[in-house]
Every structure is written in C-alpha cells, then in structure tokens.
Coordinates of C-alpha atoms in Angstrom, one line a residue:
M184 CA 135.2 130.9 139.1
D185 CA 132.0 128.3 139.7
V186 CA 132.3 126.1 142.7
L187 CA 132.9 122.8 141.0
K188 CA 135.7 124.6 139.0
R189 CA 137.1 125.8 142.4
A190 CA 137.0 122.0 144.2
R191 CA 138.3 120.6 141.5
Q192 CA 141.7 123.1 141.7
Q193 CA 142.0 122.0 145.2
A194 CA 141.7 119.0 144.6
I195 CA 144.3 119.3 142.1
G196 CA 146.8 121.3 144.4
D197 CA 146.4 118.5 147.2
V198 CA 147.5 115.6 144.6
V199 CA 150.2 116.8 143.1
H200 CA 151.1 117.8 146.9
R201 CA 150.9 114.8 148.2
Q202 CA 151.5 112.0 145.2
R203 CA 154.3 112.2 142.8
I204 CA 152.1 113.6 139.3
R205 CA 154.4 113.0 136.2
T206 CA 151.6 113.1 133.2
Q207 CA 148.1 114.9 133.1
S208 CA 147.1 111.0 132.3
E209 CA 148.3 110.1 136.3
L210 CA 146.4 113.4 137.2
V211 CA 143.2 113.0 135.3
S212 CA 143.0 109.2 137.1
A213 CA 144.3 110.7 140.6
L214 CA 141.3 112.7 139.8
R215 CA 138.9 110.1 138.9
A216 CA 139.6 107.9 141.7
R217 CA 138.4 111.1 144.3
G218 CA 135.1 111.0 142.6
Y219 CA 135.9 113.6 139.5
R220 CA 134.8 113.2 136.8
V221 CA 137.7 115.0 134.3
T222 CA 138.7 115.0 130.7
Q223 CA 142.6 115.6 130.0
A224 CA 141.1 118.4 128.7
T225 CA 140.2 119.7 131.8
V226 CA 143.3 119.2 133.5
S227 CA 145.4 120.5 131.0
R228 CA 143.1 123.9 131.5
D229 CA 143.3 123.5 135.1
I230 CA 147.5 122.9 134.7
T231 CA 147.6 126.5 132.8
E232 CA 145.5 128.2 134.9
M233 CA 147.2 126.9 137.9
G234 CA 150.2 127.5 137.1
L235 CA 151.8 124.0 138.0
L236 CA 155.3 123.6 137.5
K237 CA 157.5 120.8 136.8
V238 CA 160.3 119.9 139.3
S239 CA 162.6 117.6 139.4
R240 CA 162.0 114.7 142.8
D241 CA 163.6 111.6 142.9
G242 CA 165.1 111.9 139.4
S243 CA 161.7 112.3 138.1
Q244 CA 159.7 115.7 136.5
V245 CA 156.3 115.9 138.6
Y246 CA 153.9 118.6 138.6
A247 CA 153.9 120.6 141.6
L248 CA 152.5 124.0 142.6
P249 CA 154.4 127.0 142.1
S250 CA 155.1 129.3 144.9
S251 CA 154.1 132.9 144.4
R252 CA 157.2 134.3 143.5
D253 CA 157.6 131.5 141.0
A254 CA 154.2 132.0 139.5
E255 CA 155.3 136.1 139.1
E256 CA 158.5 135.0 137.2
R257 CA 157.6 132.6 134.8
T258 CA 157.0 133.5 131.1
G259 CA 155.3 132.2 128.6
E260 CA 158.3 130.6 126.9
Q261 CA 159.4 128.9 130.3
R262 CA 155.6 127.2 130.3
L263 CA 156.0 126.2 126.5
A264 CA 159.3 124.5 127.5
E265 CA 157.1 122.7 130.1
L266 CA 154.8 121.6 127.7
L267 CA 156.5 121.2 124.9
S268 CA 158.8 118.4 126.9
D269 CA 156.2 116.5 128.1
L270 CA 153.6 116.1 125.0
P271 CA 154.5 115.3 121.8
I272 CA 154.0 117.8 118.9
D273 CA 153.8 117.5 115.0
V274 CA 154.7 121.3 113.5
G275 CA 153.6 121.9 109.8
E276 CA 153.4 124.9 107.6
S277 CA 150.5 126.7 105.1
G278 CA 151.4 129.9 103.6
T279 CA 152.2 132.1 107.1
L280 CA 150.7 129.7 109.3
L281 CA 152.4 127.1 111.3
V282 CA 149.5 124.2 112.4
I283 CA 150.8 122.6 115.3
R284 CA 149.2 118.6 116.4
A285 CA 149.3 117.7 119.5
V286 CA 147.6 115.4 122.1
S287 CA 143.8 115.7 122.6
G288 CA 143.3 118.5 124.9
T289 CA 146.2 120.4 124.9
A290 CA 146.4 122.7 122.3
H291 CA 144.6 125.5 123.9
A292 CA 147.4 125.1 127.2
I293 CA 150.0 125.4 124.1
A294 CA 148.5 128.1 122.7
A295 CA 147.7 130.3 125.9
A296 CA 151.5 129.7 126.7
L297 CA 152.8 131.0 123.1
D298 CA 150.7 134.5 123.3
R299 CA 151.7 134.9 126.5
A300 CA 155.2 134.7 125.8
R301 CA 155.0 137.4 123.0
W302 CA 157.8 136.4 120.5
P303 CA 158.4 138.5 117.8
G304 CA 156.4 138.3 114.6
V305 CA 153.6 136.1 115.9
L306 CA 150.9 137.3 115.4
G307 CA 148.3 135.5 117.3
T308 CA 147.2 131.8 117.4
I309 CA 143.8 130.1 117.4
A310 CA 143.0 126.6 119.4
G311 CA 140.9 123.4 119.0
D312 CA 141.0 120.1 121.0
D313 CA 144.3 118.9 119.4
T314 CA 145.3 121.3 116.9
L315 CA 146.0 125.0 116.7
F316 CA 147.1 127.6 114.4
V317 CA 149.8 130.1 114.4
A318 CA 149.5 133.4 112.4
C319 CA 153.3 134.4 112.1
A320 CA 154.1 138.3 110.5
D321 CA 156.2 136.7 107.5
V322 CA 157.5 133.2 106.6
T323 CA 160.8 134.6 108.1
V324 CA 158.8 134.7 111.3
L325 CA 157.3 131.4 110.3
R326 CA 160.2 129.3 109.9
Q327 CA 162.1 130.8 113.1
T328 CA 159.3 130.1 115.5
R329 CA 159.0 126.4 114.0
Q330 CA 162.5 126.3 114.9
R331 CA 161.8 127.4 118.5
L332 CA 158.7 125.4 119.1
L333 CA 160.9 122.0 117.9
R334 CA 163.7 123.3 120.0
L335 CA 161.6 124.0 123.2
G336 CA 160.0 120.7 122.8
R337 CA 163.4 118.6 122.8

C-alpha cells in the first residue's frame, strides 16, 4: 500500500472514531477539511478496503471501524446490505445481465460486496464508476438476484 493511501486510511479511521460520520459525502468533507484531496469514489474504495461498518449511535447510523472479530465475521451480504441501505440504486435487466445504476463512485464497492457474497448462480460482476453489470447463470437467477438486491436496499 502506498504511503499516501495509508495516511488517508489512517485519517479516515481517526475521523470516524472522533466524529459522527453518516454518509460518504460527510467523510469526503471531513477529509478535505484535513487537507486530503479525495473524491467520493476514492473514499468508497477505502470504506470497502477498511471494512467500515454502519453502527447505531444516538439514534443515527454512523461509520465505525470494525473490531478484529467483526472484520472476520462480516459477510458479503452484510456489506451489500450496509451499502444498499445507504445508496439509491436502479436495477434493470438485459438478457441474463442485471444492470445496476448507483451513485457515482460506488459501483466498485457494490460489485466487490456482491462478489464476496458468492450468491448461487451469480457468475461475476463488472463495475465502472456508477454502473455495474451482474452476470447471472439464467433468467431465474437473474430475477432472484434482482429481488434480493432490492430487498437489501430497503
């Protein structure tokens, strides 16, 4: 890991430890206030790599660092639920591909969590900035996957 990335991730850890950060936008602002030139896409990738959790504090869902036990026990589906509860998505279909549109900079994090979940019949994902494709084994898997994603996003 390069020096700048390590420093940025340490700053993220410090920010979420000291402040109540509810959204990626708030985290971007807090980092910029500390002099880091970051985009939401970069912060989204850092959140995924660091395994940040959403926890309840004083009635709000805020980011927190995982304990070592939490980091080991979290599943891809839990990470998907955390991401999708915080992000609006639109899910379309094309043959046996799901086409998911999300907030700019978040497609990679959603795809990584979905890959980690290893849902049966989901063959793989390809992510851009705000769009990802989910390859499904057949139309039945596609519909089941679509419904699961939409349920997680509620």
